[in-house]
Short mmCIF file of C-alpha atoms and ligand atoms in Angstrom, two decimals:
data_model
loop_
_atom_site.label_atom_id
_atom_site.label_comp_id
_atom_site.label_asym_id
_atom_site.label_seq_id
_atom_site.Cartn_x
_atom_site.Cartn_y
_atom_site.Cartn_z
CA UNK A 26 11.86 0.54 13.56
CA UNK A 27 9.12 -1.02 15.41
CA UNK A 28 8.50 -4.81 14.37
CA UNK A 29 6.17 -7.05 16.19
CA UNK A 30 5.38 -10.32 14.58
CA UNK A 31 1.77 -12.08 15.19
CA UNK A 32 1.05 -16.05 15.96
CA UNK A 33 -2.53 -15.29 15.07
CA UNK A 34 -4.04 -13.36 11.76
CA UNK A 35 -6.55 -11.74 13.55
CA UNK A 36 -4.35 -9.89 16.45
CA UNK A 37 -2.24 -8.90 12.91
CA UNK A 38 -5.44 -7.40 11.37
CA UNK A 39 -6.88 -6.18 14.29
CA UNK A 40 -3.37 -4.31 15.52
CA UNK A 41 -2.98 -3.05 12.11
CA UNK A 42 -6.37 -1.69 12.37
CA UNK A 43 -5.88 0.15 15.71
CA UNK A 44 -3.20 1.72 14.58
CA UNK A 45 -5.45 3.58 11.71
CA UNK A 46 -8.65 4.08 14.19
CA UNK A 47 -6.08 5.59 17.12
CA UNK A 48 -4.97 7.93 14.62
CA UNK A 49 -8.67 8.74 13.32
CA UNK A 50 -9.29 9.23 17.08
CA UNK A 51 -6.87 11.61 17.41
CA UNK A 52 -6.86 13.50 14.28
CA UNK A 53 -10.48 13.16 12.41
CA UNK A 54 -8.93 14.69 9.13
CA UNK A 55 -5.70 12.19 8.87
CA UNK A 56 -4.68 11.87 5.76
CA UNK A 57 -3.96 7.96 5.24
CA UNK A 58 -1.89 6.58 2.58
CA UNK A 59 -3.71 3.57 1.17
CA UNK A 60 -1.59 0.21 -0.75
CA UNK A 61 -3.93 -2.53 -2.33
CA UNK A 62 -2.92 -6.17 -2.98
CA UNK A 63 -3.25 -9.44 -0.45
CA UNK A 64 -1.20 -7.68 2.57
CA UNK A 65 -3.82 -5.02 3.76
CA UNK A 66 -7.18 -6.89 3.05
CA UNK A 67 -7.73 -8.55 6.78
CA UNK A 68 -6.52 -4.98 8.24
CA UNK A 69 -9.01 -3.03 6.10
CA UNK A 70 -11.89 -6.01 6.87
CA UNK A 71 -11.19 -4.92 10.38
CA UNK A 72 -11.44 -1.76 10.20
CA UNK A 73 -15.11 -2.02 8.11
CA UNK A 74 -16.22 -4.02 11.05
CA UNK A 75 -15.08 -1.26 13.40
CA UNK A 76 -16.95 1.43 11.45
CA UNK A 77 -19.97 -0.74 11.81
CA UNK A 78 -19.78 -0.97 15.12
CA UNK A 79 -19.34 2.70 16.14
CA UNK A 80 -15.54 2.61 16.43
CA UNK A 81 -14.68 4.76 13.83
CA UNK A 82 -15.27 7.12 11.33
CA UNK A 83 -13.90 8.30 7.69
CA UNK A 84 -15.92 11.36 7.29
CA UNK A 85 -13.57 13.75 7.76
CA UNK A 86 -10.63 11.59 6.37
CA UNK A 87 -8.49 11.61 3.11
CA UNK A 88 -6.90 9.39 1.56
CA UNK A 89 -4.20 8.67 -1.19
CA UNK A 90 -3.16 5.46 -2.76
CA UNK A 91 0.49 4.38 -4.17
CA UNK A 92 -0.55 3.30 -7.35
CA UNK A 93 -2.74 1.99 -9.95
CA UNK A 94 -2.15 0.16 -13.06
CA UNK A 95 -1.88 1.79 -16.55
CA UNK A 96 -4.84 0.95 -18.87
CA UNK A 97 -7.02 -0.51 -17.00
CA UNK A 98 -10.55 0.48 -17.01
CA UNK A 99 -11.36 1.93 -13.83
CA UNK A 100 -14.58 0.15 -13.24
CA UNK A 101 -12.24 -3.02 -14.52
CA UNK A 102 -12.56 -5.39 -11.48
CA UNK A 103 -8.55 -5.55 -10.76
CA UNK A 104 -7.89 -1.60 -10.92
CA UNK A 105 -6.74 -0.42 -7.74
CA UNK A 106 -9.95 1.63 -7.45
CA UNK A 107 -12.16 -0.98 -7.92
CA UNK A 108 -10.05 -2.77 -5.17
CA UNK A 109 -10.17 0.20 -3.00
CA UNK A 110 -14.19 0.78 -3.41
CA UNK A 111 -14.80 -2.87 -2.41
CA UNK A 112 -12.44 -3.32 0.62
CA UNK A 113 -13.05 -0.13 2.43
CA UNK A 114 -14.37 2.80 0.46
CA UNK A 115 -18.22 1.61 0.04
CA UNK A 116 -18.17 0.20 3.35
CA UNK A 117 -17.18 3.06 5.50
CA UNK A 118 -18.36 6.59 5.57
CA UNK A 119 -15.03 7.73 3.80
CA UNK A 120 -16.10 11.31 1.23
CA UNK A 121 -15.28 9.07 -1.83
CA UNK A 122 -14.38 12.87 -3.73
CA UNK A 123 -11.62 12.83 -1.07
CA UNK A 124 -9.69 9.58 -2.04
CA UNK A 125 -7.67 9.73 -4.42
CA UNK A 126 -6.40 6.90 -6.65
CA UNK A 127 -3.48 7.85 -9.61
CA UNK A 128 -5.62 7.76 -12.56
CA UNK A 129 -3.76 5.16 -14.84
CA UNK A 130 -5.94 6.19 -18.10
CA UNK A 131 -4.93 9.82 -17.97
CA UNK A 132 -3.70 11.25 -21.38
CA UNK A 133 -0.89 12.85 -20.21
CA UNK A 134 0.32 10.58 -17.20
CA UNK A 135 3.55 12.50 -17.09
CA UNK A 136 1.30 15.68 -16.42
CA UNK A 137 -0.67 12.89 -13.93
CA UNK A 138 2.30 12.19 -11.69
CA UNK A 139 3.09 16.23 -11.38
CA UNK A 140 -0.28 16.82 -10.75
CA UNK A 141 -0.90 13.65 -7.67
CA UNK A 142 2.69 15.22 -6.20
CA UNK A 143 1.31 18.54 -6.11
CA UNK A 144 -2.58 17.11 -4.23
CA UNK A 145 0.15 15.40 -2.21
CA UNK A 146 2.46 18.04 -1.51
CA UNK A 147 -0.39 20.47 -0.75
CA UNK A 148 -2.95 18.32 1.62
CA UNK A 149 -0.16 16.18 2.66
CA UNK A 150 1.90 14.96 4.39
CA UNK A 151 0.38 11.53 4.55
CA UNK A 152 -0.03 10.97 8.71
CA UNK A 153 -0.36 7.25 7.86
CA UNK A 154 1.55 4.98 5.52
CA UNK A 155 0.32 1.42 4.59
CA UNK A 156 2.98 -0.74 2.81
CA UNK A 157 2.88 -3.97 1.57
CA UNK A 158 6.15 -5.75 0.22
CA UNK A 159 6.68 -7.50 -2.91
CA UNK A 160 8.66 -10.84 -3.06
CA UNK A 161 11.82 -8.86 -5.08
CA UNK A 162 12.07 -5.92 -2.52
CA UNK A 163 9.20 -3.57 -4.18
CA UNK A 164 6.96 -1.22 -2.41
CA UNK A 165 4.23 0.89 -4.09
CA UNK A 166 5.44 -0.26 -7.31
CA UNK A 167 8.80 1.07 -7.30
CA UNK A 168 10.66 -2.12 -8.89
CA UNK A 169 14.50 -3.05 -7.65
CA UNK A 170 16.66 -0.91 -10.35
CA UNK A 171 19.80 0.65 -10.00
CA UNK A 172 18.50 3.97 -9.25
CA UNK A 173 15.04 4.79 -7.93
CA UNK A 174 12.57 7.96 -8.72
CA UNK A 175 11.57 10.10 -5.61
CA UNK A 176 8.60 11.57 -7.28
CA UNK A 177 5.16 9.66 -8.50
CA UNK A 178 6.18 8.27 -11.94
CA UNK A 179 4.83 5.52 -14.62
CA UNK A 180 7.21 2.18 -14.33
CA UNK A 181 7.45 -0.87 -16.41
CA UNK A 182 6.50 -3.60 -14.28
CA UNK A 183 9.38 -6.48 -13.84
CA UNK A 184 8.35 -9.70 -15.17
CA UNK A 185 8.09 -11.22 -11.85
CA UNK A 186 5.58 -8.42 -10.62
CA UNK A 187 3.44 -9.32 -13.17
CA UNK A 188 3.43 -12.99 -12.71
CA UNK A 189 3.01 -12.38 -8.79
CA UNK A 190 -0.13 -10.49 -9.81
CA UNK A 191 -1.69 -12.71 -12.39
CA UNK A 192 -3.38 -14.53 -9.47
CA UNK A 193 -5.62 -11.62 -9.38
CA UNK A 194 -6.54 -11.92 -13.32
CA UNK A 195 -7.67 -14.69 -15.70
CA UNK A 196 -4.49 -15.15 -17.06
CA UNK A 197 -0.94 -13.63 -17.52
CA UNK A 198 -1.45 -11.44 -20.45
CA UNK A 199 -4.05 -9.54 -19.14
CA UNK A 200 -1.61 -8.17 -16.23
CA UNK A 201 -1.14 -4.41 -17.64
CA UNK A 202 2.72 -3.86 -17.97
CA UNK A 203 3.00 -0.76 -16.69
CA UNK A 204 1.76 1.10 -13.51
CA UNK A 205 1.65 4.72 -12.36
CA UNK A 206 3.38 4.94 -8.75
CA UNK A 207 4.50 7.05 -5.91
CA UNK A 208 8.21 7.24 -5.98
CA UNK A 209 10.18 6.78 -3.39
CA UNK A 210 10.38 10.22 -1.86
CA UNK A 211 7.05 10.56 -1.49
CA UNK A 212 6.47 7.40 0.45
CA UNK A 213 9.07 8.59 2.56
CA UNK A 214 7.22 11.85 3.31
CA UNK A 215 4.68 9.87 5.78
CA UNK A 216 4.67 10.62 9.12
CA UNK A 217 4.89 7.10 10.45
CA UNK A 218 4.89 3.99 7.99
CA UNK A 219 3.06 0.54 8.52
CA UNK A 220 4.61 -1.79 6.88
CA UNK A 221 2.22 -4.84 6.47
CA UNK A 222 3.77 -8.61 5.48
CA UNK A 223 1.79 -11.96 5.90
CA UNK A 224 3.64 -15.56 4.53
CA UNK A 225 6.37 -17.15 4.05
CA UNK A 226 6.79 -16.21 0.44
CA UNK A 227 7.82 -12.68 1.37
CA UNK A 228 10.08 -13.37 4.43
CA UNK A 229 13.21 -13.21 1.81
CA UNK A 230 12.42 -9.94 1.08
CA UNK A 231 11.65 -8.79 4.79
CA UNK A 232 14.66 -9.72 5.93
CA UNK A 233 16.60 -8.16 2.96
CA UNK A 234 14.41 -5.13 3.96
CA UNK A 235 14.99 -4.49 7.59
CA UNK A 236 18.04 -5.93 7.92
CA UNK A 237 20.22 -6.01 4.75
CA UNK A 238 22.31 -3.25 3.26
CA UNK A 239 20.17 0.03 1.98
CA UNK A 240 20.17 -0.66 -1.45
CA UNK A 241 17.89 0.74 -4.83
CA UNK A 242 17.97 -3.42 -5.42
CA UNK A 243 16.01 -3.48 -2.47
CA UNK A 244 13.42 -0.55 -2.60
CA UNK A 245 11.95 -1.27 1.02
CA UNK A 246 15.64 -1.29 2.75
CA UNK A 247 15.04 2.42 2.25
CA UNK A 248 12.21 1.96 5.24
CA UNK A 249 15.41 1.72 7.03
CA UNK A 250 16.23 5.80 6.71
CA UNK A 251 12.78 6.84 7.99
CA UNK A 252 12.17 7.54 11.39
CA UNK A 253 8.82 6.05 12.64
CA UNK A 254 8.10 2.87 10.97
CA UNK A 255 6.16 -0.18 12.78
CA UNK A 256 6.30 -3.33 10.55
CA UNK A 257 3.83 -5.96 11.38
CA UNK A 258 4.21 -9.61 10.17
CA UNK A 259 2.97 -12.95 10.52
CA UNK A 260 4.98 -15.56 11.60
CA UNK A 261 6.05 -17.08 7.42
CA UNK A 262 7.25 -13.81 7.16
CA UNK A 263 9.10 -13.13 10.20
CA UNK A 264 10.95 -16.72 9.59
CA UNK A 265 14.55 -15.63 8.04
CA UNK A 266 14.76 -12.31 10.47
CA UNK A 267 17.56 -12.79 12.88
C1 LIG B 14 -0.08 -2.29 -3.90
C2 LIG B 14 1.36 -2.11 -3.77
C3 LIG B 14 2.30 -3.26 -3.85
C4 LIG B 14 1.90 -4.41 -2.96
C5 LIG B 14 2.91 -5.56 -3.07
C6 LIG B 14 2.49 -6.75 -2.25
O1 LIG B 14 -0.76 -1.07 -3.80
O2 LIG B 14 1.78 -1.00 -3.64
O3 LIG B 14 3.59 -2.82 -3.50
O4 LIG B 14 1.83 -3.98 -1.64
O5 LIG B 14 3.01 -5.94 -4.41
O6 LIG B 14 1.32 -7.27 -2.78
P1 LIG B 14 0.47 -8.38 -2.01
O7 LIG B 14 0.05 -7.75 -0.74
O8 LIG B 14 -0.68 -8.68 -2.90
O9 LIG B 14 1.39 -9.51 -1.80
#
């Protein structure tokens, strides 16, 4: 495990950012794996600016995202879609038929998850993984439990998950409960992970993650078992790493 920690936000976003356009460099048809929330925003800012200036380009790219929540609209503001077309999609010359986003309204979500495994199993693997970390220990949305599902699956989101995400709603009840997510397994598929982490709110959880026990109670300790995984962080959440 690689893990470099940053004074400054900007060598954070623009390292994280590198990392993605090196690989685009080398291999115009990556396939990235995509994660939404606070964690990837200034990378994905970084890498719009590149695109704009000639650096890189999308257009023979795919992509795949961990999850998306269950329910929500897909033109609602806070899906992950919506999230995704904003930060990066519209803004780069990505070929939006070849992202792909679990759709969270499908009828059958069971037949959903088989069906994103499959698109994954067949174009994949994913050369690039972007992570973010939730405060308990998540990644994607796969929630601390006693076990944990290797394939893409719908979860109830944990209390906490939901209150950690109101911030992007008007209030608390309109945070869907449940999510469809990659599992496990299929994270661990990706060629190399980047594992993204800014504040001091999360640097419980990275240092349960990279240095405490492999546990299901801590989903991200599983980073631990894959091979090529470069975790970037900030200095809040380097603070409790030894
Ligand atoms: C989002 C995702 C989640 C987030 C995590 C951290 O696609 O998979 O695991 O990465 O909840 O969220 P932020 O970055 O908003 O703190």
């Amino acid at each position: 495990m690689n893990i470099l920690t940053f004074k400054s936000q900007e060598d954070f976003a623009e390292t994280g950012a590198n990392l993605i356009v090196s690989l685009l460099q080398s291999n115009p048809r990556a396939v990235l794996g995509l994660a939404t929330g606070s964690s990837p925003v200034t990378v994905y800012a970084r890498l719009v600016e590149m695109h704009r200036k000639g650096l890189v380009s999308f257009a023979k790219a795919s992509s795949y995202n961990l999850d998306e929540y269950v329910g929500l609209p897909v033109d609602h503001p806070q899906s992950y879609r919506s999230f995704m077309n904003e930060h990066l999609f519209n803004h780069v010359d990505i070929d939006l038929a070849r992202t792909h986003v679990p759709d969270g309204n499908a009828p059958d979500l069971a037949a959903e998850c088989l069906a994103y495994d499959r698109m994954l199993e067949d174009n994949g693997p994913v050369d690039l993984q972007i992570l973010g970390i939730g405060s308990n220990g998540h990644i994607g949305f796969n929630e601390p439990d006693a076990s944990l599902s290797s394939g893409t699956h719908v979860v109830d989101l944990l209390e906490e998950t939901r209150e950690a995400n109101a911030r992007f709603f008007d209030k608390l009840e309109d945070v869907p409960r449940q999510a469809v997510t990659m599992g496990i397994g299929g994270i661990l598929k990706a060629r190399q992970i980047v594992l993204l982490v800014r504040g001091e709110e999360k640097a419980e959880a990275v240092r349960n993650a990279l240095e405490g026990p492999i546990t299901t109670q801590c989903p991200a300790s599983l980073l631990q078992s894959h091979p090529n995984v470069v975790v970037l962080l900030d200095e809040g959440a380097a603070k409790w790493l030894k």
